[in-house]
PDB file of C-alpha atoms in Angstrom:
ATOM      1  CA  MET A   5      72.159-243.645 -14.680  1.00 51.00           C
ATOM      2  CA  GLY A   6      75.012-241.336 -13.615  1.00 50.00           C
ATOM      3  CA  LYS A   7      75.704-238.760 -10.972  1.00 51.00           C
ATOM      4  CA  PRO A   8      73.042-236.281 -12.166  1.00 52.00           C
ATOM      5  CA  PHE A   9      70.344-238.889 -11.603  1.00 48.00           C
ATOM      6  CA  PHE A  10      71.456-239.683  -8.068  1.00 44.00           C
ATOM      7  CA  LEU A  11      71.912-236.007  -7.213  1.00 48.00           C
ATOM      8  CA  ALA A  12      68.331-235.485  -8.345  1.00 51.00           C
ATOM      9  CA  VAL A  13      67.223-238.343  -6.085  1.00 46.00           C
ATOM     10  CA  ILE A  14      68.990-236.784  -3.106  1.00 47.00           C
ATOM     11  CA  SER A  15      67.376-233.411  -3.836  1.00 51.00           C
ATOM     12  CA  VAL A  16      63.916-234.967  -4.009  1.00 47.00           C
ATOM     13  CA  LEU A  17      64.466-236.815  -0.726  1.00 46.00           C
ATOM     14  CA  VAL A  18      65.577-233.632   1.038  1.00 49.00           C
ATOM     15  CA  TRP A  19      62.587-231.726  -0.363  1.00 49.00           C
ATOM     16  CA  PHE A  20      60.141-234.446   0.631  1.00 49.00           C
ATOM     17  CA  ALA A  21      61.572-234.639   4.143  1.00 50.00           C
ATOM     18  CA  SER A  22      61.046-230.895   4.465  1.00 50.00           C
ATOM     19  CA  PHE A  23      57.509-231.230   3.113  1.00 48.00           C
ATOM     20  CA  GLN A  24      56.720-233.860   5.716  1.00 48.00           C
ATOM     21  CA  SER A  25      58.152-231.874   8.642  1.00 47.00           C
ATOM     22  CA  ARG A  26      54.735-230.709   9.830  1.00 47.00           C
ATOM     23  CA  GLN A  27      53.605-234.283  10.119  1.00 49.00           C
ATOM     24  CA  SER A  28      56.892-235.801  11.188  1.00 50.00           C
ATOM     25  CA  ALA A  29      55.418-239.160  12.242  1.00 51.00           C
ATOM     26  CA  VAL A  30      52.526-241.380  11.223  1.00 47.00           C
ATOM     27  CA  PHE A  31      51.415-244.872  12.091  1.00 48.00           C
ATOM     28  CA  PHE A  32      51.950-247.579   9.499  1.00 47.00           C
ATOM     29  CA  GLU A  33      50.638-251.075  10.235  1.00 52.00           C
ATOM     30  CA  GLY A  34      50.530-250.222  13.911  1.00 55.00           C
ATOM     31  CA  ARG A  35      54.050-248.822  14.049  1.00 59.00           C
ATOM     32  CA  ARG A  36      55.065-245.208  14.494  1.00 56.00           C
ATOM     33  CA  VAL A  37      57.093-244.052  11.479  1.00 52.00           C
ATOM     34  CA  ASN A  38      59.169-240.876  11.711  1.00 58.00           C
ATOM     35  CA  PHE A  39      59.259-239.394   8.197  1.00 55.00           C
ATOM     36  CA  LYS A  40      62.109-237.053   9.018  1.00 55.00           C
ATOM     37  CA  ARG A  41      64.406-239.823  10.222  1.00 57.00           C
ATOM     38  CA  VAL A  42      63.427-242.141   7.384  1.00 56.00           C
ATOM     39  CA  PHE A  43      64.212-239.631   4.683  1.00 55.00           C
ATOM     40  CA  LEU A  44      67.390-238.433   6.386  1.00 56.00           C
ATOM     41  CA  SER A  45      68.551-242.032   6.386  1.00 55.00           C
ATOM     42  CA  LEU A  46      67.589-242.467   2.728  1.00 56.00           C
ATOM     43  CA  THR A  47      69.404-239.266   1.820  1.00 57.00           C
ATOM     44  CA  LEU A  48      72.575-240.383   3.592  1.00 55.00           C
ATOM     45  CA  LEU A  49      72.375-243.815   1.996  1.00 54.00           C
ATOM     46  CA  SER A  50      71.992-242.207  -1.409  1.00 59.00           C
ATOM     47  CA  ALA A  51      75.031-240.042  -0.719  1.00 54.00           C
ATOM     48  CA  VAL A  52      77.039-243.100   0.275  1.00 52.00           C
ATOM     49  CA  PHE A  53      75.935-244.917  -2.883  1.00 56.00           C
ATOM     50  CA  LEU A  54      76.848-241.900  -4.991  1.00 56.00           C
ATOM     51  CA  THR A  55      80.310-241.264  -3.542  1.00 53.00           C
ATOM     52  CA  GLY A  56      81.181-244.820  -2.546  1.00 56.00           C
ATOM     53  CA  CYS A  57      84.395-245.467  -0.657  1.00 60.00           C
ATOM     54  CA  GLY A  58      85.113-241.760  -0.261  1.00 64.00           C
ATOM     55  CA  THR A  59      82.104-241.314   2.015  1.00 62.00           C
ATOM     56  CA  ILE A  60      82.872-244.415   4.049  1.00 60.00           C
ATOM     57  CA  SER A  61      86.477-243.317   4.468  1.00 66.00           C
ATOM     58  CA  THR A  62      85.415-239.830   5.600  1.00 70.00           C
ATOM     59  CA  ILE A  63      82.931-241.175   8.146  1.00 70.00           C
ATOM     60  CA  GLY A  64      85.781-243.081   9.782  1.00 73.00           C
ATOM     61  CA  LYS A  65      87.679-239.823  10.342  1.00 74.00           C
ATOM     62  CA  LEU A  66      84.860-237.988  12.133  1.00 79.00           C
ATOM     63  CA  GLU A  67      84.459-237.273  15.822  1.00 81.00           C
ATOM     64  CA  ASP A  68      82.421-239.760  17.815  1.00 79.00           C
ATOM     65  CA  GLY A  69      78.812-238.568  17.852  1.00 81.00           C
ATOM     66  CA  ALA A  70      79.165-236.628  14.602  1.00 86.00           C
ATOM     67  CA  ALA A  71      76.077-238.307  13.139  1.00 86.00           C
ATOM     68  CA  ALA A  72      73.963-237.344  16.160  1.00 89.00           C
ATOM     69  CA  GLU A  73      75.117-233.743  15.861  1.00 89.00           C
ATOM     70  CA  ALA A  74      74.293-233.771  12.147  1.00 88.00           C
ATOM     71  CA  GLY A  75      70.829-235.041  13.071  1.00 90.00           C
ATOM     72  CA  LYS A  76      70.324-232.106  15.452  1.00 91.00           C
ATOM     73  CA  MET A  77      71.318-229.684  12.700  1.00 91.00           C
ATOM     74  CA  TRP A  78      68.908-231.409  10.326  1.00 90.00           C
ATOM     75  CA  ASP A  79      66.088-230.965  12.851  1.00 93.00           C
ATOM     76  CA  ARG A  80      66.925-227.286  13.281  1.00 93.00           C
ATOM     77  CA  TRP A  81      67.059-226.811   9.515  1.00 93.00           C
ATOM     78  CA  ILE A  82      63.592-228.321   9.123  1.00 93.00           C
ATOM     79  CA  GLU A  83      62.176-226.334  12.054  1.00 93.00           C
ATOM     80  CA  GLY A  84      63.666-223.179  10.521  1.00 94.00           C
ATOM     81  CA  ASN A  85      61.893-223.840   7.197  1.00 94.00           C
ATOM     82  CA  GLY A  86      65.186-224.292   5.388  1.00 94.00           C
ATOM     83  CA  ASP A  87      67.003-221.331   6.972  1.00 96.00           C
ATOM     84  CA  ILE A  88      70.610-222.576   7.186  1.00 94.00           C
ATOM     85  CA  ALA A  89      71.446-219.860   9.735  1.00 96.00           C
ATOM     86  CA  VAL A  90      68.973-221.437  12.170  1.00 96.00           C
ATOM     87  CA  ALA A  91      70.673-224.810  11.762  1.00 94.00           C
ATOM     88  CA  THR A  92      74.183-223.493  12.365  1.00 95.00           C
ATOM     89  CA  THR A  93      73.687-221.091  15.286  1.00 97.00           C
ATOM     90  CA  TRP A  94      72.767-220.912  18.970  1.00 98.00           C
ATOM     91  CA  GLU A  95      70.371-218.318  20.317  1.00 98.00           C
ATOM     92  CA  ARG A  96      69.253-217.166  23.761  1.00 98.00           C
ATOM     93  CA  LYS A  97      66.362-214.919  24.734  1.00 98.00           C
ATOM     94  CA  VAL A  98      67.625-212.301  27.187  1.00 98.00           C
ATOM     95  CA  LYS A  99      65.822-212.382  30.511  1.00 98.00           C
ATOM     96  CA  GLU A 100      63.445-209.510  31.126  1.00 97.00           C
ATOM     97  CA  GLY A 101      65.143-206.751  33.100  1.00 97.00           C
ATOM     98  CA  VAL A 102      68.667-207.610  31.930  1.00 98.00           C
ATOM     99  CA  THR A 103      70.191-204.598  30.179  1.00 98.00           C
ATOM    100  CA  VAL A 104      72.756-204.239  27.419  1.00 98.00           C
ATOM    101  CA  ASN A 105      75.238-202.965  30.017  1.00 98.00           C
ATOM    102  CA  ASP A 106      74.607-206.054  32.177  1.00 98.00           C
ATOM    103  CA  ILE A 107      75.311-208.353  29.235  1.00 98.00           C
ATOM    104  CA  GLU A 108      78.475-206.497  28.267  1.00 98.00           C
ATOM    105  CA  GLN A 109      79.793-206.724  31.822  1.00 98.00           C
ATOM    106  CA  VAL A 110      79.132-210.465  31.926  1.00 98.00           C
ATOM    107  CA  LEU A 111      80.895-211.014  28.586  1.00 98.00           C
ATOM    108  CA  THR A 112      83.915-209.009  29.761  1.00 98.00           C
ATOM    109  CA  GLN A 113      84.024-210.882  33.069  1.00 98.00           C
ATOM    110  CA  ILE A 114      83.885-214.336  31.485  1.00 98.00           C
ATOM    111  CA  ALA A 115      86.512-213.406  28.888  1.00 98.00           C
ATOM    112  CA  ALA A 116      88.850-212.353  31.694  1.00 97.00           C
ATOM    113  CA  GLU A 117      88.117-215.519  33.681  1.00 96.00           C
ATOM    114  CA  ARG A 118      88.919-217.758  30.705  1.00 96.00           C
ATOM    115  CA  ASN A 119      91.870-215.787  29.312  1.00 95.00           C
ATOM    116  CA  MET A 120      89.958-215.008  26.105  1.00 97.00           C
ATOM    117  CA  LYS A 121      90.771-211.695  24.470  1.00 96.00           C
ATOM    118  CA  GLY A 122      88.110-209.207  23.404  1.00 97.00           C
ATOM    119  CA  VAL A 123      89.207-208.251  19.902  1.00 98.00           C
ATOM    120  CA  GLY A 124      86.586-205.779  18.790  1.00 97.00           C
ATOM    121  CA  GLU A 125      83.039-204.486  18.838  1.00 98.00           C
ATOM    122  CA  LEU A 126      80.830-203.471  15.928  1.00 98.00           C
ATOM    123  CA  PRO A 127      78.009-201.125  17.061  1.00 98.00           C
ATOM    124  CA  LEU A 128      75.870-201.478  13.948  1.00 98.00           C
ATOM    125  CA  SER A 129      72.723-199.782  15.262  1.00 98.00           C
ATOM    126  CA  LYS A 130      74.719-196.754  16.434  1.00 98.00           C
ATOM    127  CA  GLU A 131      76.385-196.505  13.015  1.00 98.00           C
ATOM    128  CA  LEU A 132      73.019-196.708  11.279  1.00 98.00           C
ATOM    129  CA  GLU A 133      71.612-193.988  13.535  1.00 98.00           C
ATOM    130  CA  ALA A 134      74.552-191.750  12.605  1.00 98.00           C
ATOM    131  CA  ARG A 135      73.965-192.408   8.902  1.00 98.00           C
ATOM    132  CA  THR A 136      70.166-192.067   8.866  1.00 98.00           C
ATOM    133  CA  GLY A 137      69.490-189.732  11.771  1.00 98.00           C
ATOM    134  CA  LYS A 138      66.764-192.143  12.873  1.00 98.00           C
ATOM    135  CA  PRO A 139      66.528-194.374  15.975  1.00 97.00           C
ATOM    136  CA  GLN A 140      67.427-198.013  15.346  1.00 98.00           C
ATOM    137  CA  LYS A 141      66.772-201.270  17.195  1.00 98.00           C
ATOM    138  CA  PHE A 142      69.894-202.304  19.080  1.00 98.00           C
ATOM    139  CA  LEU A 143      72.349-204.384  17.042  1.00 98.00           C
ATOM    140  CA  LYS A 144      75.943-204.946  18.129  1.00 98.00           C
ATOM    141  CA  VAL A 145      78.603-207.583  17.467  1.00 98.00           C
ATOM    142  CA  TYR A 146      81.161-208.597  20.119  1.00 98.00           C
ATOM    143  CA  SER A 147      84.306-210.456  19.007  1.00 98.00           C
ATOM    144  CA  PHE A 148      86.571-212.684  21.104  1.00 98.00           C
ATOM    145  CA  CYS A 149      89.603-214.860  20.443  1.00 97.00           C
ATOM    146  CA  THR A 150      92.162-217.099  22.096  1.00 97.00           C
ATOM    147  CA  PRO A 151      95.146-216.468  19.768  1.00 97.00           C
ATOM    148  CA  THR A 152      97.095-219.661  20.499  1.00 97.00           C
ATOM    149  CA  THR A 153      94.048-221.855  19.920  1.00 97.00           C
ATOM    150  CA  ALA A 154      93.143-219.927  16.775  1.00 97.00           C
ATOM    151  CA  ARG A 155      96.641-220.448  15.356  1.00 98.00           C
ATOM    152  CA  THR A 156      96.614-224.178  16.093  1.00 97.00           C
ATOM    153  CA  MET A 157      93.113-224.608  14.667  1.00 96.00           C
ATOM    154  CA  VAL A 158      94.029-222.851  11.416  1.00 98.00           C
ATOM    155  CA  ASP A 159      97.172-224.993  11.143  1.00 98.00           C
ATOM    156  CA  PHE A 160      94.905-228.044  11.475  1.00 96.00           C
ATOM    157  CA  SER A 161      92.394-226.734   8.935  1.00 95.00           C
ATOM    158  CA  PRO A 162      93.026-223.445   7.089  1.00 97.00           C
ATOM    159  CA  HIS A 163      89.302-223.237   6.289  1.00 96.00           C
ATOM    160  CA  MET A 164      88.668-222.689  10.002  1.00 95.00           C
ATOM    161  CA  ALA A 165      90.087-219.192   9.495  1.00 97.00           C
ATOM    162  CA  ALA A 166      86.715-218.245   8.042  1.00 96.00           C
ATOM    163  CA  TYR A 167      85.160-218.735  11.500  1.00 94.00           C
ATOM    164  CA  LEU A 168      87.582-216.367  13.252  1.00 96.00           C
ATOM    165  CA  PRO A 169      87.108-214.610  15.567  1.00 97.00           C
ATOM    166  CA  CYS A 170      84.362-215.992  17.818  1.00 97.00           C
ATOM    167  CA  ARG A 171      81.419-213.599  17.719  1.00 98.00           C
ATOM    168  CA  ILE A 172      78.309-212.969  19.789  1.00 98.00           C
ATOM    169  CA  THR A 173      75.665-210.643  18.386  1.00 98.00           C
ATOM    170  CA  LEU A 174      73.104-208.837  20.530  1.00 98.00           C
ATOM    171  CA  VAL A 175      69.895-208.159  18.619  1.00 98.00           C
ATOM    172  CA  GLU A 176      66.858-206.165  19.692  1.00 98.00           C
ATOM    173  CA  LYS A 177      63.613-207.650  18.368  1.00 98.00           C
ATOM    174  CA  ASP A 178      59.974-206.780  18.976  1.00 97.00           C
ATOM    175  CA  ASP A 179      59.890-209.146  21.970  1.00 97.00           C
ATOM    176  CA  GLY A 180      63.129-207.897  23.544  1.00 98.00           C
ATOM    177  CA  LEU A 181      66.852-208.664  23.341  1.00 98.00           C
ATOM    178  CA  TRP A 182      68.301-211.859  21.864  1.00 98.00           C
ATOM    179  CA  MET A 183      71.853-213.227  21.704  1.00 98.00           C
ATOM    180  CA  TYR A 184      73.152-215.183  18.704  1.00 98.00           C
ATOM    181  CA  THR A 185      76.397-217.014  17.993  1.00 98.00           C
ATOM    182  CA  LEU A 186      77.769-219.789  15.797  1.00 97.00           C
ATOM    183  CA  ASN A 187      76.993-223.345  16.885  1.00 96.00           C
ATOM    184  CA  MET A 188      80.377-224.267  18.342  1.00 95.00           C
ATOM    185  CA  ASP A 189      79.457-227.951  18.476  1.00 93.00           C
ATOM    186  CA  MET A 190      80.007-228.119  14.726  1.00 90.00           C
ATOM    187  CA  MET A 191      83.695-227.512  15.434  1.00 85.00           C
ATOM    188  CA  VAL A 192      84.216-229.888  18.367  1.00 90.00           C
ATOM    189  CA  LYS A 193      81.643-232.629  17.716  1.00 88.00           C
ATOM    190  CA  MET A 194      80.901-232.856  14.016  1.00 87.00           C
ATOM    191  CA  GLY A 195      84.083-232.537  11.995  1.00 84.00           C
ATOM    192  CA  ARG A 196      87.353-234.423  11.644  1.00 89.00           C
ATOM    193  CA  LYS A 197      88.797-235.774  14.873  1.00 93.00           C
ATOM    194  CA  LEU A 198      90.843-233.065  16.538  1.00 94.00           C
ATOM    195  CA  PRO A 199      94.264-234.091  17.860  1.00 94.00           C
ATOM    196  CA  SER A 200      95.234-233.483  21.473  1.00 95.00           C
ATOM    197  CA  PRO A 201      95.826-230.868  22.870  1.00 96.00           C
ATOM    198  CA  LEU A 202      93.869-228.956  20.177  1.00 96.00           C
ATOM    199  CA  LYS A 203      90.703-230.871  21.060  1.00 95.00           C
ATOM    200  CA  GLU A 204      90.883-229.852  24.716  1.00 96.00           C
ATOM    201  CA  GLU A 205      91.666-226.230  23.831  1.00 97.00           C
ATOM    202  CA  ALA A 206      88.836-226.093  21.293  1.00 96.00           C
ATOM    203  CA  TRP A 207      86.439-227.488  23.899  1.00 96.00           C
ATOM    204  CA  LYS A 208      87.476-224.704  26.310  1.00 97.00           C
ATOM    205  CA  VAL A 209      86.616-222.120  23.666  1.00 97.00           C
ATOM    206  CA  ARG A 210      83.300-223.839  23.016  1.00 97.00           C
ATOM    207  CA  GLN A 211      82.463-223.867  26.711  1.00 98.00           C
ATOM    208  CA  THR A 212      83.449-220.216  27.111  1.00 98.00           C
ATOM    209  CA  ILE A 213      81.090-219.110  24.349  1.00 98.00           C
ATOM    210  CA  TRP A 214      78.348-221.347  25.774  1.00 98.00           C
ATOM    211  CA  ASP A 215      78.778-219.764  29.214  1.00 98.00           C
ATOM    212  CA  MET A 216      78.766-216.286  27.709  1.00 98.00           C
ATOM    213  CA  MET A 217      75.414-217.058  26.094  1.00 98.00           C
ATOM    214  CA  GLU A 218      73.952-218.673  29.205  1.00 98.00           C
ATOM    215  CA  ARG A 219      75.158-216.175  31.784  1.00 98.00           C
ATOM    216  CA  GLY A 220      74.903-213.156  29.535  1.00 98.00           C
ATOM    217  CA  SER A 221      71.258-213.833  28.701  1.00 98.00           C
ATOM    218  CA  LYS A 222      70.470-214.094  32.424  1.00 98.00           C
ATOM    219  CA  GLY A 223      72.698-211.239  33.574  1.00 97.00           C
ATOM    220  CA  GLU A 224      74.631-213.572  35.874  1.00 96.00           C
ATOM    221  CA  PHE A 225      77.856-211.964  37.104  1.00 87.00           C
TER     222      PHE A 225
END
């Protein structure tokens, strides 16, 4: 039995955990059994068995609480019926009465307060209206960056460049406006331990985006 066999086992465990998500807990011999947690644990154990010392070594390099954050992402992935975008993003429903202009003012205000630079806007719905001549539901991307933190983060991990710049997208749906952004906790809570002062700077960026989502969705100046 080689790697293909164990990869197949992992795949089956992940599929079965997803299948059981609607009935996430049952009682077995008088005890409450959480299927989702059981099969997540089995999947992780299988991964450890498959990769051996490499997995154990990597776990020792992760931020404290990384496993808990991974568990939250797992829950979101299951709740989203396997949609990875659900697992890796934050969303906020915009409060009724809050306008696009209100949100934009809040984002600009917070960026100025936190010394974060607005680096671009992408008015997708306006572009689509120009191309089609038809009204479109509002869709616009707002980009922000703290250049010094971005440089240090990319020096720490060049792959982080793929996440630049920080973006918040405002989406009009049938039930109103929604705000979406990347789950910043993946960066500060789930990966390799960040050295100081990068960790503190990364946390400031995380908190800025969080506040933009919270205050923007409520129109709080």
